[in-house]
Amino acid sequence: LGPLRGSQVQMPAADAVEVERRGEWAALCRWAIGDFSKVKARALWSRYFDVGGYDCRLLVYPKGDSQALPGYLSIYLQVADPRGASSPKWDCFASYKLAVVNQKEDAKSVARDSWHRFSAKKKSHGWCDFSPCVTLLDPRAGFLSNDTLVVAAEILIL
């Protein structure tokens, strides 16, 4: 994911989404979720951001989605219809990496990568069992800084 460490890259303010363009078809997104340990919502969505003409956003289930093992965080990338699409039969192939950033030590960040053909019928892809919540919520583990969790995504539209 390139530089994720707080000492190398300024992390976004709580509840902000920062997008670093990497050419027309790629981007690195960082989403800071404030008051993470107090979140009651079942699901959280980032704001949309553009990658290669597609509206993308991140989806986080702080306590896991319906398919997750108990106590696991779920994270997904969602790709919406391309801007100006007139056909409901659109699709795009993307390579992506999702991470929960360790704000003390980048090498301890939890990251997974995949590729997927997103379409009108399959707009989301990711992991229901991304990481155990107990690890992320441990104040000594480095994932929370001022109760803010940072989720990062590196996306390349192929």
PDB file of C-alpha atoms in Angstrom:
ATOM      1  CA  LEU A   1       0.000   0.000   0.000  1.00  0.00           C
ATOM      2  CA  GLY A   2       2.942   2.289  -0.117  1.00  0.00           C
ATOM      3  CA  PRO A   3       3.522   4.586   2.805  1.00  0.00           C
ATOM      4  CA  LEU A   4       0.772   4.193   5.357  1.00  0.00           C
ATOM      5  CA  ARG A   5       2.723   5.101   8.449  1.00  0.00           C
ATOM      6  CA  GLY A   6       1.608   8.239  10.266  1.00  0.00           C
ATOM      7  CA  SER A   7       5.187   9.522  10.452  1.00  0.00           C
ATOM      8  CA  GLN A   8       5.521   9.367   6.658  1.00  0.00           C
ATOM      9  CA  VAL A   9       2.042  10.378   5.575  1.00  0.00           C
ATOM     10  CA  GLN A  10      -0.339  12.660   7.413  1.00  0.00           C
ATOM     11  CA  MET A  11      -3.398  10.664   8.396  1.00  0.00           C
ATOM     12  CA  PRO A  12      -6.796  12.137   7.580  1.00  0.00           C
ATOM     13  CA  ALA A  13      -8.809  13.917  10.249  1.00  0.00           C
ATOM     14  CA  ALA A  14     -11.418  11.759  11.982  1.00  0.00           C
ATOM     15  CA  ASP A  15     -14.284  10.765   9.672  1.00  0.00           C
ATOM     16  CA  ALA A  16     -12.431  12.178   6.660  1.00  0.00           C
ATOM     17  CA  VAL A  17     -11.551  10.412   3.425  1.00  0.00           C
ATOM     18  CA  GLU A  18      -8.348  11.397   1.662  1.00  0.00           C
ATOM     19  CA  VAL A  19      -7.615  10.201  -1.850  1.00  0.00           C
ATOM     20  CA  GLU A  20      -4.206  10.251  -3.487  1.00  0.00           C
ATOM     21  CA  ARG A  21      -4.483   9.843  -7.250  1.00  0.00           C
ATOM     22  CA  ARG A  22      -1.956   7.531  -8.884  1.00  0.00           C
ATOM     23  CA  GLY A  23      -2.684   8.183 -12.526  1.00  0.00           C
ATOM     24  CA  GLU A  24      -6.060   7.979 -14.232  1.00  0.00           C
ATOM     25  CA  TRP A  25      -6.851   4.380 -13.215  1.00  0.00           C
ATOM     26  CA  ALA A  26      -5.425   4.076  -9.692  1.00  0.00           C
ATOM     27  CA  ALA A  27      -5.746   5.692  -6.269  1.00  0.00           C
ATOM     28  CA  LEU A  28      -4.832   5.258  -2.619  1.00  0.00           C
ATOM     29  CA  CYS A  29      -7.661   6.108  -0.215  1.00  0.00           C
ATOM     30  CA  ARG A  30      -7.373   6.613   3.534  1.00  0.00           C
ATOM     31  CA  TRP A  31     -10.532   6.735   5.659  1.00  0.00           C
ATOM     32  CA  ALA A  32     -10.284   7.760   9.303  1.00  0.00           C
ATOM     33  CA  ILE A  33     -13.178   6.520  11.445  1.00  0.00           C
ATOM     34  CA  GLY A  34     -13.429   8.583  14.621  1.00  0.00           C
ATOM     35  CA  ASP A  35     -14.700   7.309  17.987  1.00  0.00           C
ATOM     36  CA  PHE A  36     -14.327   3.800  16.606  1.00  0.00           C
ATOM     37  CA  SER A  37     -14.553   2.001  19.947  1.00  0.00           C
ATOM     38  CA  LYS A  38     -17.913   3.712  20.582  1.00  0.00           C
ATOM     39  CA  VAL A  39     -19.523   3.029  17.181  1.00  0.00           C
ATOM     40  CA  LYS A  40     -22.991   1.523  17.558  1.00  0.00           C
ATOM     41  CA  ALA A  41     -23.924   1.384  13.862  1.00  0.00           C
ATOM     42  CA  ARG A  42     -23.944  -2.045  12.243  1.00  0.00           C
ATOM     43  CA  ALA A  43     -22.297  -0.715   9.073  1.00  0.00           C
ATOM     44  CA  LEU A  44     -20.280   2.359   8.106  1.00  0.00           C
ATOM     45  CA  TRP A  45     -19.777   3.707   4.584  1.00  0.00           C
ATOM     46  CA  SER A  46     -17.082   6.116   3.455  1.00  0.00           C
ATOM     47  CA  ARG A  47     -17.987   8.899   1.075  1.00  0.00           C
ATOM     48  CA  TYR A  48     -17.656   8.059  -2.618  1.00  0.00           C
ATOM     49  CA  PHE A  49     -14.378   8.779  -4.410  1.00  0.00           C
ATOM     50  CA  ASP A  50     -13.497   8.468  -8.096  1.00  0.00           C
ATOM     51  CA  VAL A  51     -11.096   5.873  -9.483  1.00  0.00           C
ATOM     52  CA  GLY A  52     -10.940   5.561 -13.268  1.00  0.00           C
ATOM     53  CA  GLY A  53     -14.406   7.060 -13.732  1.00  0.00           C
ATOM     54  CA  TYR A  54     -16.016   4.688 -11.220  1.00  0.00           C
ATOM     55  CA  ASP A  55     -17.505   5.800  -7.907  1.00  0.00           C
ATOM     56  CA  CYS A  56     -15.882   3.744  -5.158  1.00  0.00           C
ATOM     57  CA  ARG A  57     -16.379   3.631  -1.413  1.00  0.00           C
ATOM     58  CA  LEU A  58     -15.369   1.516   1.556  1.00  0.00           C
ATOM     59  CA  LEU A  59     -17.803  -0.432   3.708  1.00  0.00           C
ATOM     60  CA  VAL A  60     -16.894  -1.460   7.271  1.00  0.00           C
ATOM     61  CA  TYR A  61     -18.888  -3.601   9.686  1.00  0.00           C
ATOM     62  CA  PRO A  62     -17.248  -2.829  13.067  1.00  0.00           C
ATOM     63  CA  LYS A  63     -18.651  -5.991  14.650  1.00  0.00           C
ATOM     64  CA  GLY A  64     -18.716  -8.085  11.487  1.00  0.00           C
ATOM     65  CA  ASP A  65     -21.412  -8.671   8.913  1.00  0.00           C
ATOM     66  CA  SER A  66     -23.918 -11.539   8.957  1.00  0.00           C
ATOM     67  CA  GLN A  67     -21.335 -13.989   7.532  1.00  0.00           C
ATOM     68  CA  ALA A  68     -18.441 -13.062   9.837  1.00  0.00           C
ATOM     69  CA  LEU A  69     -17.140 -15.145  12.675  1.00  0.00           C
ATOM     70  CA  PRO A  70     -18.139 -13.585  16.002  1.00  0.00           C
ATOM     71  CA  GLY A  71     -15.760 -10.803  17.015  1.00  0.00           C
ATOM     72  CA  TYR A  72     -14.346 -10.059  13.556  1.00  0.00           C
ATOM     73  CA  LEU A  73     -14.299  -6.795  11.604  1.00  0.00           C
ATOM     74  CA  SER A  74     -15.620  -7.011   8.017  1.00  0.00           C
ATOM     75  CA  ILE A  75     -14.318  -4.720   5.240  1.00  0.00           C
ATOM     76  CA  TYR A  76     -15.454  -4.384   1.628  1.00  0.00           C
ATOM     77  CA  LEU A  77     -14.707  -2.285  -1.431  1.00  0.00           C
ATOM     78  CA  GLN A  78     -17.813  -1.164  -3.297  1.00  0.00           C
ATOM     79  CA  VAL A  79     -17.689   0.003  -6.919  1.00  0.00           C
ATOM     80  CA  ALA A  80     -20.804   1.734  -8.231  1.00  0.00           C
ATOM     81  CA  ASP A  81     -22.064   2.247 -11.761  1.00  0.00           C
ATOM     82  CA  PRO A  82     -19.619   4.221 -13.871  1.00  0.00           C
ATOM     83  CA  ARG A  83     -20.465   7.882 -14.310  1.00  0.00           C
ATOM     84  CA  GLY A  84     -22.785   8.446 -17.234  1.00  0.00           C
ATOM     85  CA  ALA A  85     -23.436   4.720 -17.745  1.00  0.00           C
ATOM     86  CA  SER A  86     -26.577   4.133 -19.718  1.00  0.00           C
ATOM     87  CA  SER A  87     -26.473   0.330 -19.504  1.00  0.00           C
ATOM     88  CA  PRO A  88     -27.290  -1.741 -16.423  1.00  0.00           C
ATOM     89  CA  LYS A  89     -24.814  -4.345 -17.761  1.00  0.00           C
ATOM     90  CA  TRP A  90     -21.584  -2.501 -16.885  1.00  0.00           C
ATOM     91  CA  ASP A  91     -18.603  -4.245 -15.345  1.00  0.00           C
ATOM     92  CA  CYS A  92     -14.997  -3.478 -14.472  1.00  0.00           C
ATOM     93  CA  PHE A  93     -12.065  -5.550 -13.307  1.00  0.00           C
ATOM     94  CA  ALA A  94     -10.038  -4.188 -10.415  1.00  0.00           C
ATOM     95  CA  SER A  95      -7.027  -5.175  -8.373  1.00  0.00           C
ATOM     96  CA  TYR A  96      -7.161  -3.848  -4.840  1.00  0.00           C
ATOM     97  CA  LYS A  97      -5.648  -4.028  -1.367  1.00  0.00           C
ATOM     98  CA  LEU A  98      -7.535  -3.172   1.822  1.00  0.00           C
ATOM     99  CA  ALA A  99      -5.763  -2.492   5.109  1.00  0.00           C
ATOM    100  CA  VAL A 100      -6.360  -1.487   8.690  1.00  0.00           C
ATOM    101  CA  VAL A 101      -3.403   0.782   9.382  1.00  0.00           C
ATOM    102  CA  ASN A 102      -1.260   0.249  12.456  1.00  0.00           C
ATOM    103  CA  GLN A 103      -0.592   3.867  13.386  1.00  0.00           C
ATOM    104  CA  LYS A 104       2.389   3.011  15.607  1.00  0.00           C
ATOM    105  CA  GLU A 105       4.205   0.559  13.350  1.00  0.00           C
ATOM    106  CA  ASP A 106       3.305   0.302   9.669  1.00  0.00           C
ATOM    107  CA  ALA A 107       4.783  -3.195   9.375  1.00  0.00           C
ATOM    108  CA  LYS A 108       2.055  -4.421  11.749  1.00  0.00           C
ATOM    109  CA  SER A 109      -0.799  -3.114   9.565  1.00  0.00           C
ATOM    110  CA  VAL A 110      -3.285  -5.812   8.562  1.00  0.00           C
ATOM    111  CA  ALA A 111      -3.670  -5.942   4.777  1.00  0.00           C
ATOM    112  CA  ARG A 112      -5.256  -8.250   2.244  1.00  0.00           C
ATOM    113  CA  ASP A 113      -5.318  -7.990  -1.514  1.00  0.00           C
ATOM    114  CA  SER A 114      -7.515  -9.413  -4.224  1.00  0.00           C
ATOM    115  CA  TRP A 115      -8.978  -8.781  -7.645  1.00  0.00           C
ATOM    116  CA  HIS A 116     -12.604  -8.879  -8.677  1.00  0.00           C
ATOM    117  CA  ARG A 117     -14.900  -8.194 -11.607  1.00  0.00           C
ATOM    118  CA  PHE A 118     -17.345  -5.633 -10.214  1.00  0.00           C
ATOM    119  CA  SER A 119     -20.706  -5.293 -11.971  1.00  0.00           C
ATOM    120  CA  ALA A 120     -24.253  -4.061 -11.527  1.00  0.00           C
ATOM    121  CA  LYS A 121     -25.019  -7.426  -9.884  1.00  0.00           C
ATOM    122  CA  LYS A 122     -21.848  -7.682  -7.746  1.00  0.00           C
ATOM    123  CA  LYS A 123     -20.840  -4.214  -6.558  1.00  0.00           C
ATOM    124  CA  SER A 124     -19.042  -5.217  -3.324  1.00  0.00           C
ATOM    125  CA  HIS A 125     -16.106  -7.497  -2.605  1.00  0.00           C
ATOM    126  CA  GLY A 126     -13.932  -7.990   0.446  1.00  0.00           C
ATOM    127  CA  TRP A 127     -13.606  -9.997   3.645  1.00  0.00           C
ATOM    128  CA  CYS A 128     -16.185 -10.874   6.274  1.00  0.00           C
ATOM    129  CA  ASP A 129     -13.415 -12.053   8.670  1.00  0.00           C
ATOM    130  CA  PHE A 130     -10.837  -9.323   8.033  1.00  0.00           C
ATOM    131  CA  SER A 131      -9.368  -9.018  11.531  1.00  0.00           C
ATOM    132  CA  PRO A 132     -10.292  -9.848  15.133  1.00  0.00           C
ATOM    133  CA  CYS A 133     -11.908  -6.824  16.792  1.00  0.00           C
ATOM    134  CA  VAL A 134     -10.153  -7.491  20.094  1.00  0.00           C
ATOM    135  CA  THR A 135      -6.779  -6.836  18.410  1.00  0.00           C
ATOM    136  CA  LEU A 136      -7.948  -3.630  16.768  1.00  0.00           C
ATOM    137  CA  LEU A 137      -9.481  -2.278  19.978  1.00  0.00           C
ATOM    138  CA  ASP A 138      -6.432  -3.030  22.155  1.00  0.00           C
ATOM    139  CA  PRO A 139      -4.944   0.424  22.942  1.00  0.00           C
ATOM    140  CA  ARG A 140      -1.414  -1.039  22.998  1.00  0.00           C
ATOM    141  CA  ALA A 141      -1.733  -2.667  19.565  1.00  0.00           C
ATOM    142  CA  GLY A 142      -1.408   0.619  17.624  1.00  0.00           C
ATOM    143  CA  PHE A 143      -4.510   0.428  15.437  1.00  0.00           C
ATOM    144  CA  LEU A 144      -6.381   3.141  17.335  1.00  0.00           C
ATOM    145  CA  SER A 145      -4.932   6.613  17.801  1.00  0.00           C
ATOM    146  CA  ASN A 146      -7.205   9.027  19.680  1.00  0.00           C
ATOM    147  CA  ASP A 147      -9.918   6.369  19.172  1.00  0.00           C
ATOM    148  CA  THR A 148      -9.582   6.751  15.384  1.00  0.00           C
ATOM    149  CA  LEU A 149      -9.215   3.700  13.143  1.00  0.00           C
ATOM    150  CA  VAL A 150      -7.687   4.244   9.681  1.00  0.00           C
ATOM    151  CA  VAL A 151      -8.756   2.001   6.810  1.00  0.00           C
ATOM    152  CA  ALA A 152      -6.754   2.248   3.590  1.00  0.00           C
ATOM    153  CA  ALA A 153      -7.465   1.006   0.084  1.00  0.00           C
ATOM    154  CA  GLU A 154      -5.192   0.877  -2.922  1.00  0.00           C
ATOM    155  CA  ILE A 155      -7.263   0.403  -6.078  1.00  0.00           C
ATOM    156  CA  LEU A 156      -6.267  -0.168  -9.689  1.00  0.00           C
ATOM    157  CA  ILE A 157      -8.975  -0.382 -12.369  1.00  0.00           C
ATOM    158  CA  LEU A 158      -7.711  -2.789 -15.044  1.00  0.00           C
TER     159      LEU A 158
END
